[in-house]
């Protein structure tokens, strides 16, 4: 074995995908209800994304960001329109962690020395680089990598009083997920998010939404924060942006983004033509199919069908980012493993809950089939 052991041993090897289906190296078919962890929102091998990639691959793969390449501005303009929080600017990166790194650096650049602290919530997940790891509110993940970069503070999730206490004049920004994805698909209520917005308005701290998992239609809105009628100062996106091609983006309102000057930040690959062509095709299709409406409708159906299972105690989440809390005494990990054996890909997002993040184009028939597989496993 020549791969570093950062992941547990892998039970299956996938070699092909189409829509919501995957095939392994033994020719077995699976239904993919995890979507590469909320990545393949248009399903596997979407023809328009494939066409855009192949055209771009034979036109221009890469140039340095020292030079212009055509579609970056179009991508930035589309994101700006969908985020809809006032005119803003976009930095293009290669992943969610990099998008959040850009947000954290921007917050520090904007705040200046002495106002550099980033506040995030316990239970959050913001990435694996040293800074985003420290922003991630899971102390068990920190321990082996101490010392971590200074300037991060954690607050109790959904506790507005704790947030108010934490946001002092040294705080540049609050970084928050509207739904904690990796943390267990835990929703923040409207009251909490609106109160956090008020705290940021009163103190002048930036409100940065990490929409890496929730963004681009999955929760039934283009971005989850839009459910609560608040404005964003900074938004990060990645997972589904390229429908499987690595790309991330950090959007910020003009007044904030203007803090970045030439030389402050950069990336060799960020915004390169191949990744941008995938993102443009993905966003074009997402707008054609009305991605938020798809997620809302399919999500309601999946939620209803999952709720019918006697071994499911509760279903939580928004749109097509759902978790099924299993009945007392049923551990999620063995259920996910048995589901995989039975041809359904899901994951145990907590020891007692399964996560579902299928393609937004999943059909009701595929949902029925997936729920039937799960029902069989749970019996
Ligand atoms: C997955 C995720 C990240 C990290 O993205 P990578 O592309 O793995 O670096 C950051 N924030 C949230 C909310 C995520 O779900």
PDB file of N, CA and C in Angstrom, residues 251-335:
ATOM      1  N   UNK A 251     -16.255  34.672  -2.113  1.00  0.00           N
ATOM      2  CA  UNK A 251     -16.913  35.905  -2.547  1.00  0.00           C
ATOM      3  C   UNK A 251     -16.933  36.881  -1.378  1.00  0.00           C
ATOM      4  N   UNK A 252     -16.712  38.155  -1.638  1.00  0.00           N
ATOM      5  CA  UNK A 252     -16.841  39.173  -0.588  1.00  0.00           C
ATOM      6  C   UNK A 252     -17.423  40.442  -1.178  1.00  0.00           C
ATOM      7  N   UNK A 253     -18.166  41.183  -0.360  1.00  0.00           N
ATOM      8  CA  UNK A 253     -18.697  42.469  -0.822  1.00  0.00           C
ATOM      9  C   UNK A 253     -17.530  43.388  -1.196  1.00  0.00           C
ATOM     10  N   UNK A 254     -17.800  44.265  -2.176  1.00  0.00           N
ATOM     11  CA  UNK A 254     -16.748  45.127  -2.737  1.00  0.00           C
ATOM     12  C   UNK A 254     -15.885  45.807  -1.671  1.00  0.00           C
ATOM     13  N   UNK A 255     -16.523  46.426  -0.672  1.00  0.00           N
ATOM     14  CA  UNK A 255     -15.770  47.218   0.320  1.00  0.00           C
ATOM     15  C   UNK A 255     -14.772  46.343   1.071  1.00  0.00           C
ATOM     16  N   UNK A 256     -15.138  45.056   1.246  1.00  0.00           N
ATOM     17  CA  UNK A 256     -14.255  44.143   1.979  1.00  0.00           C
ATOM     18  C   UNK A 256     -13.173  43.607   1.039  1.00  0.00           C
ATOM     19  N   UNK A 257     -13.620  43.168  -0.134  1.00  0.00           N
ATOM     20  CA  UNK A 257     -12.684  42.578  -1.102  1.00  0.00           C
ATOM     21  C   UNK A 257     -11.586  43.574  -1.483  1.00  0.00           C
ATOM     22  N   UNK A 258     -11.919  44.859  -1.455  1.00  0.00           N
ATOM     23  CA  UNK A 258     -10.939  45.885  -1.826  1.00  0.00           C
ATOM     24  C   UNK A 258      -9.713  45.879  -0.910  1.00  0.00           C
ATOM     25  N   UNK A 259      -9.821  45.214   0.264  1.00  0.00           N
ATOM     26  CA  UNK A 259      -8.671  45.145   1.170  1.00  0.00           C
ATOM     27  C   UNK A 259      -7.518  44.343   0.570  1.00  0.00           C
ATOM     28  N   UNK A 260      -7.845  43.375  -0.275  1.00  0.00           N
ATOM     29  CA  UNK A 260      -6.794  42.581  -0.938  1.00  0.00           C
ATOM     30  C   UNK A 260      -6.128  43.416  -2.040  1.00  0.00           C
ATOM     31  N   UNK A 261      -4.798  43.517  -1.943  1.00  0.00           N
ATOM     32  CA  UNK A 261      -4.028  44.228  -2.973  1.00  0.00           C
ATOM     33  C   UNK A 261      -3.187  43.207  -3.733  1.00  0.00           C
ATOM     34  N   UNK A 262      -2.721  43.570  -4.916  1.00  0.00           N
ATOM     35  CA  UNK A 262      -1.876  42.636  -5.674  1.00  0.00           C
ATOM     36  C   UNK A 262      -0.728  42.110  -4.806  1.00  0.00           C
ATOM     37  N   UNK A 263      -0.566  40.786  -4.810  1.00  0.00           N
ATOM     38  CA  UNK A 263       0.487  40.165  -4.018  1.00  0.00           C
ATOM     39  C   UNK A 263       0.009  39.629  -2.679  1.00  0.00           C
ATOM     40  N   UNK A 264      -1.189  40.026  -2.225  1.00  0.00           N
ATOM     41  CA  UNK A 264      -1.679  39.582  -0.917  1.00  0.00           C
ATOM     42  C   UNK A 264      -2.071  38.110  -0.886  1.00  0.00           C
ATOM     43  N   UNK A 265      -2.555  37.612  -1.999  1.00  0.00           N
ATOM     44  CA  UNK A 265      -3.012  36.226  -2.025  1.00  0.00           C
ATOM     45  C   UNK A 265      -2.896  35.735  -3.460  1.00  0.00           C
ATOM     46  N   UNK A 266      -2.899  34.417  -3.629  1.00  0.00           N
ATOM     47  CA  UNK A 266      -2.781  33.910  -4.989  1.00  0.00           C
ATOM     48  C   UNK A 266      -2.877  32.405  -5.015  1.00  0.00           C
ATOM     49  N   UNK A 267      -2.858  31.848  -6.229  1.00  0.00           N
ATOM     50  CA  UNK A 267      -2.940  30.412  -6.405  1.00  0.00           C
ATOM     51  C   UNK A 267      -2.491  30.086  -7.819  1.00  0.00           C
ATOM     52  N   UNK A 268      -1.645  29.052  -7.942  1.00  0.00           N
ATOM     53  CA  UNK A 268      -1.210  28.661  -9.278  1.00  0.00           C
ATOM     54  C   UNK A 268      -2.395  28.159 -10.105  1.00  0.00           C
ATOM     55  N   UNK A 269      -3.165  27.286  -9.489  1.00  0.00           N
ATOM     56  CA  UNK A 269      -4.250  26.645 -10.244  1.00  0.00           C
ATOM     57  C   UNK A 269      -5.599  27.346 -10.114  1.00  0.00           C
ATOM     58  N   UNK A 270      -5.775  28.138  -9.054  1.00  0.00           N
ATOM     59  CA  UNK A 270      -7.086  28.723  -8.785  1.00  0.00           C
ATOM     60  C   UNK A 270      -7.618  29.492  -9.979  1.00  0.00           C
ATOM     61  N   UNK A 271      -8.793  29.121 -10.452  1.00  0.00           N
ATOM     62  CA  UNK A 271      -9.417  29.833 -11.565  1.00  0.00           C
ATOM     63  C   UNK A 271      -8.864  29.466 -12.920  1.00  0.00           C
ATOM     64  N   UNK A 272      -8.146  28.347 -12.988  1.00  0.00           N
ATOM     65  CA  UNK A 272      -7.588  27.984 -14.298  1.00  0.00           C
ATOM     66  C   UNK A 272      -8.711  27.556 -15.250  1.00  0.00           C
ATOM     67  N   UNK A 273      -8.495  27.716 -16.557  1.00  0.00           N
ATOM     68  CA  UNK A 273      -9.589  27.564 -17.523  1.00  0.00           C
ATOM     69  C   UNK A 273     -10.338  26.234 -17.429  1.00  0.00           C
ATOM     70  N   UNK A 274      -9.651  25.118 -17.177  1.00  0.00           N
ATOM     71  CA  UNK A 274     -10.362  23.835 -17.157  1.00  0.00           C
ATOM     72  C   UNK A 274     -11.399  23.800 -16.033  1.00  0.00           C
ATOM     73  N   UNK A 275     -10.968  24.175 -14.815  1.00  0.00           N
ATOM     74  CA  UNK A 275     -11.887  24.144 -13.671  1.00  0.00           C
ATOM     75  C   UNK A 275     -13.019  25.154 -13.869  1.00  0.00           C
ATOM     76  N   UNK A 276     -12.676  26.319 -14.394  1.00  0.00           N
ATOM     77  CA  UNK A 276     -13.700  27.351 -14.600  1.00  0.00           C
ATOM     78  C   UNK A 276     -14.714  26.897 -15.652  1.00  0.00           C
ATOM     79  N   UNK A 277     -14.261  26.190 -16.672  1.00  0.00           N
ATOM     80  CA  UNK A 277     -15.212  25.728 -17.695  1.00  0.00           C
ATOM     81  C   UNK A 277     -16.203  24.743 -17.074  1.00  0.00           C
ATOM     82  N   UNK A 278     -15.723  23.899 -16.168  1.00  0.00           N
ATOM     83  CA  UNK A 278     -16.631  22.969 -15.485  1.00  0.00           C
ATOM     84  C   UNK A 278     -17.630  23.736 -14.622  1.00  0.00           C
ATOM     85  N   UNK A 279     -17.144  24.742 -13.896  1.00  0.00           N
ATOM     86  CA  UNK A 279     -18.027  25.513 -13.012  1.00  0.00           C
ATOM     87  C   UNK A 279     -19.074  26.278 -13.820  1.00  0.00           C
ATOM     88  N   UNK A 280     -18.653  26.859 -14.949  1.00  0.00           N
ATOM     89  CA  UNK A 280     -19.619  27.604 -15.768  1.00  0.00           C
ATOM     90  C   UNK A 280     -20.701  26.682 -16.309  1.00  0.00           C
ATOM     91  N   UNK A 281     -20.294  25.497 -16.761  1.00  0.00           N
ATOM     92  CA  UNK A 281     -21.285  24.543 -17.279  1.00  0.00           C
ATOM     93  C   UNK A 281     -22.207  24.102 -16.154  1.00  0.00           C
ATOM     94  N   UNK A 282     -21.627  23.828 -14.978  1.00  0.00           N
ATOM     95  CA  UNK A 282     -22.427  23.403 -13.828  1.00  0.00           C
ATOM     96  C   UNK A 282     -23.453  24.466 -13.458  1.00  0.00           C
ATOM     97  N   UNK A 283     -23.012  25.719 -13.367  1.00  0.00           N
ATOM     98  CA  UNK A 283     -23.938  26.792 -12.976  1.00  0.00           C
ATOM     99  C   UNK A 283     -24.999  27.027 -14.044  1.00  0.00           C
ATOM    100  N   UNK A 284     -24.609  26.881 -15.315  1.00  0.00           N
ATOM    101  CA  UNK A 284     -25.582  27.051 -16.401  1.00  0.00           C
ATOM    102  C   UNK A 284     -26.692  26.009 -16.267  1.00  0.00           C
ATOM    103  N   UNK A 285     -26.294  24.739 -16.087  1.00  0.00           N
ATOM    104  CA  UNK A 285     -27.302  23.681 -15.949  1.00  0.00           C
ATOM    105  C   UNK A 285     -28.113  23.886 -14.671  1.00  0.00           C
ATOM    106  N   UNK A 286     -27.444  24.244 -13.583  1.00  0.00           N
ATOM    107  CA  UNK A 286     -28.170  24.456 -12.320  1.00  0.00           C
ATOM    108  C   UNK A 286     -29.249  25.520 -12.471  1.00  0.00           C
ATOM    109  N   UNK A 287     -28.936  26.569 -13.239  1.00  0.00           N
ATOM    110  CA  UNK A 287     -29.946  27.613 -13.441  1.00  0.00           C
ATOM    111  C   UNK A 287     -31.069  27.117 -14.349  1.00  0.00           C
ATOM    112  N   UNK A 288     -30.702  26.344 -15.388  1.00  0.00           N
ATOM    113  CA  UNK A 288     -31.730  25.799 -16.293  1.00  0.00           C
ATOM    114  C   UNK A 288     -32.722  24.916 -15.530  1.00  0.00           C
ATOM    115  N   UNK A 289     -32.203  24.069 -14.641  1.00  0.00           N
ATOM    116  CA  UNK A 289     -33.088  23.119 -13.952  1.00  0.00           C
ATOM    117  C   UNK A 289     -33.701  23.732 -12.697  1.00  0.00           C
ATOM    118  N   UNK A 290     -33.353  24.974 -12.372  1.00  0.00           N
ATOM    119  CA  UNK A 290     -33.768  25.601 -11.113  1.00  0.00           C
ATOM    120  C   UNK A 290     -33.353  24.707  -9.937  1.00  0.00           C
ATOM    121  N   UNK A 291     -32.052  24.622  -9.741  1.00  0.00           N
ATOM    122  CA  UNK A 291     -31.485  23.709  -8.744  1.00  0.00           C
ATOM    123  C   UNK A 291     -32.141  23.811  -7.366  1.00  0.00           C
ATOM    124  N   UNK A 292     -32.383  25.040  -6.852  1.00  0.00           N
ATOM    125  CA  UNK A 292     -33.008  25.107  -5.520  1.00  0.00           C
ATOM    126  C   UNK A 292     -34.387  24.442  -5.496  1.00  0.00           C
ATOM    127  N   UNK A 293     -35.177  24.649  -6.558  1.00  0.00           N
ATOM    128  CA  UNK A 293     -36.522  24.055  -6.596  1.00  0.00           C
ATOM    129  C   UNK A 293     -36.440  22.536  -6.663  1.00  0.00           C
ATOM    130  N   UNK A 294     -35.468  22.021  -7.426  1.00  0.00           N
ATOM    131  CA  UNK A 294     -35.274  20.564  -7.496  1.00  0.00           C
ATOM    132  C   UNK A 294     -34.962  20.006  -6.113  1.00  0.00           C
ATOM    133  N   UNK A 295     -34.028  20.680  -5.425  1.00  0.00           N
ATOM    134  CA  UNK A 295     -33.607  20.194  -4.105  1.00  0.00           C
ATOM    135  C   UNK A 295     -34.774  20.228  -3.129  1.00  0.00           C
ATOM    136  N   UNK A 296     -35.560  21.291  -3.202  1.00  0.00           N
ATOM    137  CA  UNK A 296     -36.696  21.432  -2.290  1.00  0.00           C
ATOM    138  C   UNK A 296     -37.700  20.295  -2.528  1.00  0.00           C
ATOM    139  N   UNK A 297     -38.030  20.040  -3.806  1.00  0.00           N
ATOM    140  CA  UNK A 297     -39.057  19.039  -4.124  1.00  0.00           C
ATOM    141  C   UNK A 297     -38.559  17.620  -3.832  1.00  0.00           C
ATOM    142  N   UNK A 298     -37.387  17.294  -4.344  1.00  0.00           N
ATOM    143  CA  UNK A 298     -36.847  15.945  -4.139  1.00  0.00           C
ATOM    144  C   UNK A 298     -36.556  15.727  -2.658  1.00  0.00           C
ATOM    145  N   UNK A 299     -36.073  16.780  -1.998  1.00  0.00           N
ATOM    146  CA  UNK A 299     -35.757  16.670  -0.575  1.00  0.00           C
ATOM    147  C   UNK A 299     -37.003  16.376   0.245  1.00  0.00           C
ATOM    148  N   UNK A 300     -38.107  17.036  -0.115  1.00  0.00           N
ATOM    149  CA  UNK A 300     -39.362  16.802   0.622  1.00  0.00           C
ATOM    150  C   UNK A 300     -39.793  15.349   0.444  1.00  0.00           C
ATOM    151  N   UNK A 301     -39.623  14.829  -0.771  1.00  0.00           N
ATOM    152  CA  UNK A 301     -40.031  13.444  -1.025  1.00  0.00           C
ATOM    153  C   UNK A 301     -39.127  12.456  -0.280  1.00  0.00           C
ATOM    154  N   UNK A 302     -37.809  12.694  -0.341  1.00  0.00           N
ATOM    155  CA  UNK A 302     -36.873  11.795   0.357  1.00  0.00           C
ATOM    156  C   UNK A 302     -37.137  11.816   1.868  1.00  0.00           C
ATOM    157  N   UNK A 303     -37.374  13.009   2.380  1.00  0.00           N
ATOM    158  CA  UNK A 303     -37.644  13.155   3.815  1.00  0.00           C
ATOM    159  C   UNK A 303     -38.893  12.372   4.217  1.00  0.00           C
ATOM    160  N   UNK A 304     -39.939  12.507   3.377  1.00  0.00           N
ATOM    161  CA  UNK A 304     -41.206  11.818   3.668  1.00  0.00           C
ATOM    162  C   UNK A 304     -41.006  10.298   3.649  1.00  0.00           C
ATOM    163  N   UNK A 305     -40.295   9.814   2.623  1.00  0.00           N
ATOM    164  CA  UNK A 305     -40.097   8.363   2.512  1.00  0.00           C
ATOM    165  C   UNK A 305     -39.225   7.816   3.658  1.00  0.00           C
ATOM    166  N   UNK A 306     -38.173   8.582   4.024  1.00  0.00           N
ATOM    167  CA  UNK A 306     -37.317   8.129   5.126  1.00  0.00           C
ATOM    168  C   UNK A 306     -38.086   8.103   6.444  1.00  0.00           C
ATOM    169  N   UNK A 307     -38.975   9.086   6.616  1.00  0.00           N
ATOM    170  CA  UNK A 307     -39.730   9.180   7.877  1.00  0.00           C
ATOM    171  C   UNK A 307     -40.660   7.996   8.067  1.00  0.00           C
ATOM    172  N   UNK A 308     -41.019   7.335   6.962  1.00  0.00           N
ATOM    173  CA  UNK A 308     -41.921   6.167   7.059  1.00  0.00           C
ATOM    174  C   UNK A 308     -41.223   4.943   7.645  1.00  0.00           C
ATOM    175  N   UNK A 309     -39.882   4.938   7.633  1.00  0.00           N
ATOM    176  CA  UNK A 309     -39.173   3.748   8.114  1.00  0.00           C
ATOM    177  C   UNK A 309     -39.262   3.677   9.638  1.00  0.00           C
ATOM    178  N   UNK A 310     -39.716   2.543  10.170  1.00  0.00           N
ATOM    179  CA  UNK A 310     -39.850   2.422  11.628  1.00  0.00           C
ATOM    180  C   UNK A 310     -38.520   2.608  12.359  1.00  0.00           C
ATOM    181  N   UNK A 311     -37.407   2.267  11.697  1.00  0.00           N
ATOM    182  CA  UNK A 311     -36.109   2.369  12.370  1.00  0.00           C
ATOM    183  C   UNK A 311     -35.514   3.771  12.269  1.00  0.00           C
ATOM    184  N   UNK A 312     -36.253   4.695  11.649  1.00  0.00           N
ATOM    185  CA  UNK A 312     -35.787   6.084  11.575  1.00  0.00           C
ATOM    186  C   UNK A 312     -36.594   6.915  12.563  1.00  0.00           C
ATOM    187  N   UNK A 313     -35.879   7.516  13.513  1.00  0.00           N
ATOM    188  CA  UNK A 313     -36.565   8.251  14.577  1.00  0.00           C
ATOM    189  C   UNK A 313     -36.922   9.662  14.130  1.00  0.00           C
ATOM    190  N   UNK A 314     -36.038  10.228  13.270  1.00  0.00           N
ATOM    191  CA  UNK A 314     -36.222  11.642  12.953  1.00  0.00           C
ATOM    192  C   UNK A 314     -35.387  11.961  11.713  1.00  0.00           C
ATOM    193  N   UNK A 315     -35.895  12.831  10.846  1.00  0.00           N
ATOM    194  CA  UNK A 315     -35.120  13.274   9.690  1.00  0.00           C
ATOM    195  C   UNK A 315     -34.912  14.776   9.808  1.00  0.00           C
ATOM    196  N   UNK A 316     -33.659  15.224   9.686  1.00  0.00           N
ATOM    197  CA  UNK A 316     -33.377  16.660   9.801  1.00  0.00           C
ATOM    198  C   UNK A 316     -32.576  17.125   8.594  1.00  0.00           C
ATOM    199  N   UNK A 317     -32.536  18.430   8.403  1.00  0.00           N
ATOM    200  CA  UNK A 317     -31.767  18.998   7.299  1.00  0.00           C
ATOM    201  C   UNK A 317     -32.632  19.916   6.473  1.00  0.00           C
ATOM    202  N   UNK A 318     -32.080  20.359   5.345  1.00  0.00           N
ATOM    203  CA  UNK A 318     -32.792  21.250   4.438  1.00  0.00           C
ATOM    204  C   UNK A 318     -32.624  20.708   3.028  1.00  0.00           C
ATOM    205  N   UNK A 319     -33.688  20.770   2.223  1.00  0.00           N
ATOM    206  CA  UNK A 319     -33.578  20.356   0.832  1.00  0.00           C
ATOM    207  C   UNK A 319     -33.020  18.952   0.719  1.00  0.00           C
ATOM    208  N   UNK A 320     -31.950  18.815  -0.065  1.00  0.00           N
ATOM    209  CA  UNK A 320     -31.331  17.503  -0.252  1.00  0.00           C
ATOM    210  C   UNK A 320     -30.044  17.342   0.548  1.00  0.00           C
ATOM    211  N   UNK A 321     -29.974  18.005   1.680  1.00  0.00           N
ATOM    212  CA  UNK A 321     -28.907  17.731   2.651  1.00  0.00           C
ATOM    213  C   UNK A 321     -29.615  17.275   3.918  1.00  0.00           C
ATOM    214  N   UNK A 322     -29.735  15.944   4.054  1.00  0.00           N
ATOM    215  CA  UNK A 322     -30.567  15.382   5.123  1.00  0.00           C
ATOM    216  C   UNK A 322     -29.778  14.387   5.966  1.00  0.00           C
ATOM    217  N   UNK A 323     -30.210  14.238   7.207  1.00  0.00           N
ATOM    218  CA  UNK A 323     -29.688  13.176   8.063  1.00  0.00           C
ATOM    219  C   UNK A 323     -30.863  12.445   8.682  1.00  0.00           C
ATOM    220  N   UNK A 324     -30.761  11.122   8.704  1.00  0.00           N
ATOM    221  CA  UNK A 324     -31.780  10.295   9.344  1.00  0.00           C
ATOM    222  C   UNK A 324     -31.213   9.785  10.658  1.00  0.00           C
ATOM    223  N   UNK A 325     -31.836  10.210  11.737  1.00  0.00           N
ATOM    224  CA  UNK A 325     -31.439   9.747  13.069  1.00  0.00           C
ATOM    225  C   UNK A 325     -32.091   8.381  13.285  1.00  0.00           C
ATOM    226  N   UNK A 326     -31.259   7.382  13.569  1.00  0.00           N
ATOM    227  CA  UNK A 326     -31.785   6.018  13.685  1.00  0.00           C
ATOM    228  C   UNK A 326     -32.369   5.774  15.082  1.00  0.00           C
ATOM    229  N   UNK A 327     -33.261   4.797  15.141  1.00  0.00           N
ATOM    230  CA  UNK A 327     -33.912   4.498  16.417  1.00  0.00           C
ATOM    231  C   UNK A 327     -32.873   4.059  17.441  1.00  0.00           C
ATOM    232  N   UNK A 328     -33.222   4.271  18.688  1.00  0.00           N
ATOM    233  CA  UNK A 328     -32.402   3.916  19.853  1.00  0.00           C
ATOM    234  C   UNK A 328     -31.650   2.601  19.654  1.00  0.00           C
ATOM    235  N   UNK A 329     -30.338   2.636  19.836  1.00  0.00           N
ATOM    236  CA  UNK A 329     -29.584   1.389  19.837  1.00  0.00           C
ATOM    237  C   UNK A 329     -29.119   0.916  18.472  1.00  0.00           C
ATOM    238  N   UNK A 330     -29.485   1.630  17.393  1.00  0.00           N
ATOM    239  CA  UNK A 330     -29.008   1.223  16.067  1.00  0.00           C
ATOM    240  C   UNK A 330     -27.823   2.098  15.684  1.00  0.00           C
ATOM    241  N   UNK A 331     -26.620   1.516  15.594  1.00  0.00           N
ATOM    242  CA  UNK A 331     -25.448   2.320  15.239  1.00  0.00           C
ATOM    243  C   UNK A 331     -25.406   2.567  13.726  1.00  0.00           C
ATOM    244  N   UNK A 332     -25.047   3.789  13.325  1.00  0.00           N
ATOM    245  CA  UNK A 332     -25.142   4.174  11.912  1.00  0.00           C
ATOM    246  C   UNK A 332     -24.049   3.540  11.047  1.00  0.00           C
ATOM    247  N   UNK A 333     -22.852   3.370  11.628  1.00  0.00           N
ATOM    248  CA  UNK A 333     -21.735   2.892  10.808  1.00  0.00           C
ATOM    249  C   UNK A 333     -21.993   1.508  10.188  1.00  0.00           C
ATOM    250  N   UNK A 334     -22.411   0.526  10.976  1.00  0.00           N
ATOM    251  CA  UNK A 334     -22.711  -0.779  10.373  1.00  0.00           C
ATOM    252  C   UNK A 334     -23.875  -0.718   9.382  1.00  0.00           C
ATOM    253  N   UNK A 335     -24.823   0.181   9.609  1.00  0.00           N
ATOM    254  CA  UNK A 335     -25.944   0.327   8.672  1.00  0.00           C
ATOM    255  C   UNK A 335     -25.436   0.863   7.336  1.00  0.00           C
TER     256      UNK A 335
END
